[in-house]
Amino acid sequence: MSEPRPRLECRALSGGRGATVVFRDLDLDVQAGSVLALLGPNGAGKSTLLLTLAGLLPAHAGRTSVDGTTLRNGNAVAASRAGVVLVPDDRSLFTTLTAEENLEVARSRGGLAPRELIEVFPALERRWRVPAGALSGGEQQMLAMARALIQRPKVLLVDEMSMGLAPLVVETLFATVRRIASDHGAAIVLVEQHVKLALDVADEAAVLNRGTIALRGPAHELRDDGTQIERAYLGELE
């Protein structure tokens, strides 16, 4: 049997901020139900790539498609309608609205009901009517992930999920990422500095350095041979 069409597909994608090129000629495929860990040193262009995939920044060249349909360049509304959902590193919650209200705002017609998200994020139940600004960092990140999931994403882009969070919370969130991919069929691109945990939950991993993919392979293989990851971070791989 032939390989199924990737849910997320990028071909010769180049982009940046304004006239500055941050990444170039990237080819990426992510299947439905799988997790790609996108790793790399600070400033490598990982967050810029996610913003480009979400249509919040225009690509300089190349194309991005979801389930075979090419997305309109630099059009966040079109990307959202195609099922692309971004969880940014600042979470971008409505801090004066409660957890429940944040989910209601994000809910699409025919989407999940807010209460259904408690099964995935049980810690939110006791904080249901608390303003998002009063939640802990871990609770805010759970709410940001829940807000993404309520939109039934085909492609979920997660930027630096573990930043500033306690290790136990981080482990819980990574397990949730794996569950979202497996149970909901989303193709997930996970930008993360916590390399080991990212490799533990990912199916594949890629290291972005100096604007190009320096290394890509099955996550378990790269986890078991850490020297390749280190060399890719240092720019020592051809």
Short mmCIF file of C-alpha atoms in Angstrom, two decimals:
data_model
loop_
_atom_site.label_atom_id
_atom_site.label_comp_id
_atom_site.label_asym_id
_atom_site.label_seq_id
_atom_site.Cartn_x
_atom_site.Cartn_y
_atom_site.Cartn_z
CA MET A 1 0.00 0.00 0.00
CA SER A 2 1.14 3.53 -0.72
CA GLU A 3 1.94 5.93 2.12
CA PRO A 4 -1.11 8.06 3.04
CA ARG A 5 -0.99 11.72 2.12
CA PRO A 6 0.52 13.81 4.92
CA ARG A 7 -1.97 15.86 6.87
CA LEU A 8 0.52 18.76 6.96
CA GLU A 9 2.85 19.21 4.02
CA CYS A 10 5.40 21.97 3.38
CA ARG A 11 7.43 22.21 0.21
CA ALA A 12 10.40 24.54 -0.37
CA LEU A 13 9.04 26.83 2.34
CA SER A 14 11.01 29.99 3.07
CA GLY A 15 10.04 32.78 5.40
CA GLY A 16 11.03 35.32 7.99
CA ARG A 17 10.10 38.63 9.49
CA GLY A 18 9.84 41.41 6.96
CA ALA A 19 12.66 41.17 4.43
CA THR A 20 14.83 39.11 6.80
CA VAL A 21 14.94 35.43 5.79
CA VAL A 22 14.85 33.23 8.89
CA PHE A 23 14.33 29.79 7.33
CA ARG A 24 14.60 28.59 3.74
CA ASP A 25 13.66 25.71 1.45
CA LEU A 26 12.08 23.60 4.19
CA ASP A 27 10.29 20.36 3.34
CA LEU A 28 8.17 18.94 6.17
CA ASP A 29 5.54 16.18 6.31
CA VAL A 30 3.45 15.33 9.38
CA GLN A 31 0.88 12.54 9.28
CA ALA A 32 -2.47 12.64 11.06
CA GLY A 33 -2.10 11.27 14.59
CA SER A 34 1.65 11.88 14.79
CA VAL A 35 3.91 14.31 16.62
CA LEU A 36 6.90 16.07 15.09
CA ALA A 37 9.28 17.56 17.67
CA LEU A 38 10.86 20.65 16.14
CA LEU A 39 14.08 21.30 18.04
CA GLY A 40 16.98 23.69 17.72
CA PRO A 41 18.93 26.47 19.40
CA ASN A 42 17.40 29.83 20.26
CA GLY A 43 17.06 32.04 17.21
CA ALA A 44 16.95 29.13 14.77
CA GLY A 45 13.57 30.20 13.39
CA LYS A 46 11.27 27.66 15.05
CA SER A 47 8.66 30.14 16.31
CA THR A 48 8.78 32.08 13.03
CA LEU A 49 8.07 28.85 11.19
CA LEU A 50 5.02 28.13 13.36
CA LEU A 51 3.68 31.65 12.80
CA THR A 52 4.12 31.14 9.06
CA LEU A 53 2.30 27.80 9.11
CA ALA A 54 -0.54 29.46 11.02
CA GLY A 55 -0.80 32.21 8.40
CA LEU A 56 0.21 34.96 10.83
CA LEU A 57 3.35 35.68 8.79
CA PRO A 58 3.54 35.42 4.98
CA ALA A 59 5.92 32.89 3.47
CA HIS A 60 8.58 34.28 1.14
CA ALA A 61 8.38 31.20 -1.09
CA GLY A 62 7.03 27.67 -1.18
CA ARG A 63 3.69 26.25 -0.16
CA THR A 64 1.88 24.67 2.78
CA SER A 65 -1.05 22.28 2.45
CA VAL A 66 -3.44 20.52 4.81
CA ASP A 67 -4.95 17.24 3.61
CA GLY A 68 -3.79 18.09 0.08
CA THR A 69 -5.34 21.58 -0.04
CA THR A 70 -2.83 24.41 -0.43
CA LEU A 71 -3.30 27.19 2.11
CA ARG A 72 -3.51 30.83 1.08
CA ASN A 73 -0.23 32.50 1.92
CA GLY A 74 -0.26 34.76 4.97
CA ASN A 75 -3.97 34.26 5.63
CA ALA A 76 -4.61 33.27 9.25
CA VAL A 77 -8.38 32.98 8.74
CA ALA A 78 -7.92 30.52 5.87
CA ALA A 79 -5.42 28.51 7.90
CA SER A 80 -7.83 28.37 10.83
CA ARG A 81 -10.68 27.24 8.59
CA ALA A 82 -8.42 24.50 7.23
CA GLY A 83 -7.94 23.25 10.80
CA VAL A 84 -4.58 24.81 11.73
CA VAL A 85 -4.50 25.92 15.39
CA LEU A 86 -1.55 27.59 17.12
CA VAL A 87 -0.82 27.52 20.86
CA PRO A 88 1.65 30.44 21.15
CA ASP A 89 4.37 30.63 23.75
CA ASP A 90 2.59 33.50 25.54
CA ARG A 91 -0.69 31.45 25.64
CA SER A 92 -2.72 34.55 24.60
CA LEU A 93 -5.61 33.89 26.97
CA PHE A 94 -8.35 36.38 27.80
CA THR A 95 -7.17 37.00 31.34
CA THR A 96 -10.39 38.62 32.62
CA LEU A 97 -12.57 35.77 31.35
CA THR A 98 -13.00 32.54 33.29
CA ALA A 99 -11.61 29.24 32.09
CA GLU A 100 -15.07 28.26 30.89
CA GLU A 101 -15.56 31.57 29.07
CA ASN A 102 -12.20 31.26 27.31
CA LEU A 103 -13.36 27.92 25.93
CA GLU A 104 -16.78 29.24 24.95
CA VAL A 105 -15.15 32.04 22.95
CA ALA A 106 -12.98 29.55 21.05
CA ARG A 107 -15.71 26.97 20.48
CA SER A 108 -16.75 26.57 16.86
CA ARG A 109 -20.15 25.53 15.60
CA GLY A 110 -20.46 21.76 15.97
CA GLY A 111 -17.26 21.65 18.02
CA LEU A 112 -16.64 20.09 21.38
CA ALA A 113 -18.56 21.35 24.40
CA PRO A 114 -16.36 23.04 27.03
CA ARG A 115 -17.24 20.42 29.65
CA GLU A 116 -15.89 17.68 27.39
CA LEU A 117 -12.42 19.15 27.84
CA ILE A 118 -12.44 18.31 31.56
CA GLU A 119 -11.91 14.66 30.64
CA VAL A 120 -8.63 15.65 28.99
CA PHE A 121 -7.68 18.36 31.52
CA PRO A 122 -9.28 17.29 34.84
CA ALA A 123 -7.31 19.88 36.83
CA LEU A 124 -9.37 22.62 35.19
CA GLU A 125 -12.65 21.48 36.76
CA ARG A 126 -12.04 23.10 40.13
CA ARG A 127 -10.83 26.28 38.37
CA TRP A 128 -13.72 26.40 35.92
CA ARG A 129 -15.07 29.79 36.97
CA VAL A 130 -11.77 31.41 37.91
CA PRO A 131 -10.45 34.22 35.66
CA ALA A 132 -7.62 32.97 33.47
CA GLY A 133 -5.33 35.68 34.86
CA ALA A 134 -5.65 34.14 38.34
CA LEU A 135 -4.63 30.65 37.23
CA SER A 136 -1.17 29.23 37.82
CA GLY A 137 1.22 28.97 34.89
CA GLY A 138 0.51 25.26 34.52
CA GLU A 139 -3.24 25.81 34.64
CA GLN A 140 -2.97 28.56 32.04
CA GLN A 141 -1.05 26.25 29.74
CA MET A 142 -3.67 23.54 30.20
CA LEU A 143 -6.36 26.07 29.36
CA ALA A 144 -4.45 27.20 26.27
CA MET A 145 -4.21 23.59 25.12
CA ALA A 146 -7.89 22.99 25.90
CA ARG A 147 -8.83 26.10 23.93
CA ALA A 148 -6.92 24.69 20.96
CA LEU A 149 -8.47 21.24 21.26
CA ILE A 150 -12.04 22.59 21.44
CA GLN A 151 -11.51 23.83 17.87
CA ARG A 152 -10.99 20.25 16.67
CA PRO A 153 -7.60 20.95 15.07
CA LYS A 154 -6.36 18.96 12.12
CA VAL A 155 -2.92 20.52 12.64
CA LEU A 156 -1.87 21.64 16.12
CA LEU A 157 1.19 23.91 16.46
CA VAL A 158 2.54 24.16 20.02
CA ASP A 159 5.27 26.67 20.85
CA GLU A 160 7.45 26.19 23.95
CA MET A 161 4.79 24.52 26.07
CA SER A 162 7.07 23.80 29.03
CA MET A 163 8.49 27.30 29.46
CA GLY A 164 8.61 28.30 33.13
CA LEU A 165 6.58 25.35 34.39
CA ALA A 166 7.26 22.84 37.17
CA PRO A 167 8.58 19.43 36.01
CA LEU A 168 5.50 17.48 37.16
CA VAL A 169 3.19 19.82 35.24
CA VAL A 170 5.41 19.55 32.18
CA GLU A 171 5.26 15.75 32.22
CA THR A 172 1.46 15.89 32.42
CA LEU A 173 1.27 18.29 29.48
CA PHE A 174 3.55 16.16 27.32
CA ALA A 175 1.39 13.11 28.01
CA THR A 176 -1.62 15.19 26.93
CA VAL A 177 0.09 16.10 23.65
CA ARG A 178 0.53 12.41 22.90
CA ARG A 179 -3.11 11.76 23.74
CA ILE A 180 -4.34 14.57 21.49
CA ALA A 181 -2.42 13.09 18.57
CA SER A 182 -3.50 9.50 19.23
CA ASP A 183 -7.14 10.06 20.26
CA HIS A 184 -8.04 13.06 18.12
CA GLY A 185 -5.94 12.41 15.02
CA ALA A 186 -4.23 15.79 14.97
CA ALA A 187 -0.89 16.28 13.27
CA ILE A 188 1.20 18.06 15.90
CA VAL A 189 4.31 20.19 15.48
CA LEU A 190 5.86 20.68 18.91
CA VAL A 191 8.53 23.36 19.31
CA GLU A 192 10.33 22.61 22.53
CA GLN A 193 13.61 23.21 24.38
CA HIS A 194 13.04 20.26 26.74
CA VAL A 195 14.63 17.84 24.30
CA LYS A 196 14.30 14.55 26.20
CA LEU A 197 10.61 14.89 26.99
CA ALA A 198 9.87 16.05 23.47
CA LEU A 199 11.62 13.00 22.02
CA ASP A 200 9.77 10.73 24.45
CA VAL A 201 6.35 11.72 23.05
CA ALA A 202 7.23 12.46 19.42
CA ASP A 203 7.15 10.10 16.47
CA GLU A 204 9.72 12.09 14.52
CA ALA A 205 12.08 14.93 15.32
CA ALA A 206 13.80 17.60 13.30
CA VAL A 207 16.52 20.02 14.34
CA LEU A 208 16.31 23.48 12.78
CA ASN A 209 19.58 25.38 12.77
CA ARG A 210 20.69 28.39 10.75
CA GLY A 211 17.42 28.35 8.85
CA THR A 212 17.59 24.79 7.54
CA ILE A 213 16.79 21.29 8.77
CA ALA A 214 20.13 20.02 10.07
CA LEU A 215 18.82 16.64 11.19
CA ARG A 216 15.61 14.64 10.96
CA GLY A 217 14.69 11.11 11.92
CA PRO A 218 12.57 8.83 14.12
CA ALA A 219 12.38 10.32 17.60
CA HIS A 220 13.36 7.12 19.39
CA GLU A 221 16.52 6.77 17.31
CA LEU A 222 17.61 10.35 17.96
CA ARG A 223 16.80 9.93 21.66
CA ASP A 224 18.98 6.83 21.89
CA ASP A 225 21.87 8.52 20.08
CA GLY A 226 22.12 11.94 21.68
CA THR A 227 25.36 12.82 19.89
CA GLN A 228 23.50 13.49 16.64
CA ILE A 229 21.22 15.99 18.35
CA GLU A 230 24.19 17.73 19.98
CA ARG A 231 26.07 18.00 16.69
CA ALA A 232 22.99 19.32 14.91
CA TYR A 233 22.53 22.00 17.58
CA LEU A 234 26.17 23.00 17.18
CA GLY A 235 25.92 23.06 13.38
CA GLU A 236 28.46 20.26 12.96
CA LEU A 237 26.38 18.08 10.64
CA GLU A 238 26.62 18.52 6.90
#
